[in-house]
CSV table of C-alpha atoms in Angstrom, one decimal:
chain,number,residue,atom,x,y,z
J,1,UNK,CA,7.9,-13.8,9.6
J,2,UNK,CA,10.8,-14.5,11.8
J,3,UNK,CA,9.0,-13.9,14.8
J,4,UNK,CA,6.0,-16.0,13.7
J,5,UNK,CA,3.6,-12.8,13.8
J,6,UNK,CA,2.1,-13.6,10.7
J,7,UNK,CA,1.2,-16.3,9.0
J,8,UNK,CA,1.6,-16.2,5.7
J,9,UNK,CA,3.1,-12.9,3.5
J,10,UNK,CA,2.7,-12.9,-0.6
J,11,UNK,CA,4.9,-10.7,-2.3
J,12,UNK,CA,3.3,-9.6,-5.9
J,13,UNK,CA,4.7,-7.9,-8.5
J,14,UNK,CA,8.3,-8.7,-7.7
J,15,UNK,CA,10.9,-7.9,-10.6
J,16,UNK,CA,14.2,-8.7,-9.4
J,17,UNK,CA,15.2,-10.9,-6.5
J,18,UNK,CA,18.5,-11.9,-6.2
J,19,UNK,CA,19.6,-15.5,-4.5
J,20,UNK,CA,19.7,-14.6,-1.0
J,21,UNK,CA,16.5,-13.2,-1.2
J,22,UNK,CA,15.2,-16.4,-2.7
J,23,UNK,CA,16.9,-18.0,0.3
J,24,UNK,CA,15.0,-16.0,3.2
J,25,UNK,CA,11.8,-16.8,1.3
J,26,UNK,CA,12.4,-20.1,1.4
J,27,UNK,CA,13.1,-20.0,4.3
J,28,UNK,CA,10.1,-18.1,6.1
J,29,UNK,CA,7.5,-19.6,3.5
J,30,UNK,CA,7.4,-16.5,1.8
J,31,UNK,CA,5.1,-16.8,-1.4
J,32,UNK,CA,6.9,-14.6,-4.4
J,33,UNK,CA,4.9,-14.1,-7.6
J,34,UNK,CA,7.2,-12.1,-10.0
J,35,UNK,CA,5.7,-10.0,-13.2
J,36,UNK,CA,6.4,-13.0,-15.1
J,37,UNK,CA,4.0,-15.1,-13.3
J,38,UNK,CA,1.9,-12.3,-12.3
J,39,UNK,CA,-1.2,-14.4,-13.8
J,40,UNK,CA,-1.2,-17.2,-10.6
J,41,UNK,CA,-2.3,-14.1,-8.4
J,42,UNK,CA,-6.1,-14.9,-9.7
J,43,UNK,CA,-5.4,-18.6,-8.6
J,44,UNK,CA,-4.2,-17.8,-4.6
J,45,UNK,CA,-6.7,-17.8,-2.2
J,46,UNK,CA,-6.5,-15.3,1.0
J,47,UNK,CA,-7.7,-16.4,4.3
J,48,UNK,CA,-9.2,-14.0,6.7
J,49,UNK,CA,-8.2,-11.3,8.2
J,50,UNK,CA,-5.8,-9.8,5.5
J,51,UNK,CA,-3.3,-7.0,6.1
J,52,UNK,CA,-2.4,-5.3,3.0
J,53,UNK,CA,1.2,-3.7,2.8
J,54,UNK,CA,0.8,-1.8,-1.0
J,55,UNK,CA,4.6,-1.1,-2.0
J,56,UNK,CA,3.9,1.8,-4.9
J,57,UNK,CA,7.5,0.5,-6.1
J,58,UNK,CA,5.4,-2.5,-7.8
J,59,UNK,CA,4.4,0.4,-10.4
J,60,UNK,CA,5.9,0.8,-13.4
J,61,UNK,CA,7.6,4.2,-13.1
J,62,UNK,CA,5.5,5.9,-16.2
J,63,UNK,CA,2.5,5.7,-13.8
J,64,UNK,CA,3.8,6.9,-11.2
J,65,UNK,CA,7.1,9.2,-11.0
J,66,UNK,CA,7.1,10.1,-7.1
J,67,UNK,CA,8.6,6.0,-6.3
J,68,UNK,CA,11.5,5.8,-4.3
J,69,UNK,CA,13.1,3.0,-6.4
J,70,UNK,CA,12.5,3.2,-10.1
J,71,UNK,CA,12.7,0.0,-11.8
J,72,UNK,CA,11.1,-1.2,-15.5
J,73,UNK,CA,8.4,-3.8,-15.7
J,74,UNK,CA,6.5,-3.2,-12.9
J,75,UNK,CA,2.5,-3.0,-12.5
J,76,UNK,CA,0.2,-0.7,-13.4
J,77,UNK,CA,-2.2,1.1,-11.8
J,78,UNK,CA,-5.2,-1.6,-13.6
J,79,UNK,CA,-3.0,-4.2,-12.6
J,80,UNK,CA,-2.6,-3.2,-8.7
J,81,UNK,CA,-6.4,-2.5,-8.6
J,82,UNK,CA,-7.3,-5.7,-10.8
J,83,UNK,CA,-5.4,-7.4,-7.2
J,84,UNK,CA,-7.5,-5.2,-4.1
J,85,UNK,CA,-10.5,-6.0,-6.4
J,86,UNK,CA,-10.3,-9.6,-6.5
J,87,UNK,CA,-9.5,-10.4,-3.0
J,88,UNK,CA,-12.9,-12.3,-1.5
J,89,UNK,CA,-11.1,-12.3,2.3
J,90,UNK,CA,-11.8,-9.7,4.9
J,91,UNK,CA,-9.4,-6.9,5.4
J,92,UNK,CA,-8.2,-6.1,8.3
J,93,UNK,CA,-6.4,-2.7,7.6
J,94,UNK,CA,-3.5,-1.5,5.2
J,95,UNK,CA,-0.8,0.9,4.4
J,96,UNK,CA,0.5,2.7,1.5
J,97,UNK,CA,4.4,2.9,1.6
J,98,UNK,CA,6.9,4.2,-0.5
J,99,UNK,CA,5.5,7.0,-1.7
J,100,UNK,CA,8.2,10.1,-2.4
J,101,UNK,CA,6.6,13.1,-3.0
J,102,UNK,CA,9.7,14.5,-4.1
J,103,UNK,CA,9.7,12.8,-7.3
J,104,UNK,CA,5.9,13.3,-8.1
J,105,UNK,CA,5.3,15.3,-11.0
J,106,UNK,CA,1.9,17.4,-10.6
J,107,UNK,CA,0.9,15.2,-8.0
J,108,UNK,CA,-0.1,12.2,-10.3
J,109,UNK,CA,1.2,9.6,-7.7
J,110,UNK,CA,0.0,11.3,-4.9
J,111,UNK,CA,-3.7,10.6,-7.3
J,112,UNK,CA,-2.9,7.3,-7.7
J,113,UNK,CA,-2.3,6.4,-4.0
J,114,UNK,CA,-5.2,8.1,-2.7
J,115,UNK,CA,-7.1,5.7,-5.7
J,116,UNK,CA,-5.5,2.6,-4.0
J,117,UNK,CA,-6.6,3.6,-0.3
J,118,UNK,CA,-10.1,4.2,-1.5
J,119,UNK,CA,-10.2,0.8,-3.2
J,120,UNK,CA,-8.7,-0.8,-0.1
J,121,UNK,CA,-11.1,1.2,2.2
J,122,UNK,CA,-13.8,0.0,0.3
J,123,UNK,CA,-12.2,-4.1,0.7
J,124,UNK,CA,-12.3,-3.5,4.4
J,125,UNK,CA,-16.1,-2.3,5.1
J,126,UNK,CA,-17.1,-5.0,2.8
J,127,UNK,CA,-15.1,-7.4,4.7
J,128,UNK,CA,-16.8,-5.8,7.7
J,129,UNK,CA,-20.4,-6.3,6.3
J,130,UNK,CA,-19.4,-10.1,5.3
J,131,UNK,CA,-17.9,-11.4,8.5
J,132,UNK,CA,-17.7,-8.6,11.3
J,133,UNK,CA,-16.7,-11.3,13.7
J,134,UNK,CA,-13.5,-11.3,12.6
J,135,UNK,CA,-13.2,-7.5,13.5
J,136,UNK,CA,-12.1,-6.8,17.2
């Protein structure tokens, strides 16, 4: 954003944000939609392409133990996919961060991520079939 390499970043599912962080998303345009507002997601529309950046730290740590940074009142895993299955623009590619598989326990993370990157891979070949123009 500082750079002007993107134009427009939404942050969903945020939990805590102090005021400084409030500042730099004010000031780069950032759009923040905390748990408490978690609802407006359905109203946002995304333009095409869309890079998704999925943070498994939005979870709610009972879903998924192998999170770097544990914190309450996150998303769950119908929540996260409720979001990847709603989006009507075309996506352009993805990753999966945060992920620690030091903290999993039997692996049930590890299940939910590779849930995420199948409903993401499945958002970008039906972006592909909609407008594969947009695709280099």
């Amino acid at each position: 954003m500082e750079e002007g390499l993107a134009r427009r970043l939404v942050q969903v599912g945020v939990r805590t944000i102090n005021s400084h962080q409030l500042a730099q998303a004010s000031k780069f345009g950032v759009e923040v939609i905390t748990m408490r507002n978690l609802e407006r997601f359905d109203e946002i529309e995304f333009e095409s392409p869309l890079f998704i950046s999925l943070d498994v730290d939005v979870l709610y740590p009972a879903f998924a133990p192998g999170i770097s940074h544990y914190e309450p009142g996150g998303m769950s895993v119908r929540e996260v996919l409720h979001c990847i299955q709603r989006l009507k623009a075309s996506v352009l590619g993805a990753d999966i961060v945060e992920y620690n598989p030091t903290r999993d326990v039997h692996g049930q993370t590890a299940m939910v991520c590779v849930k995420f990157l199948k409903e993401i891979s499945a958002s970008i070949l039906r972006g592909y079939k909609l407008a594969p123009g947009v695709w280099p």
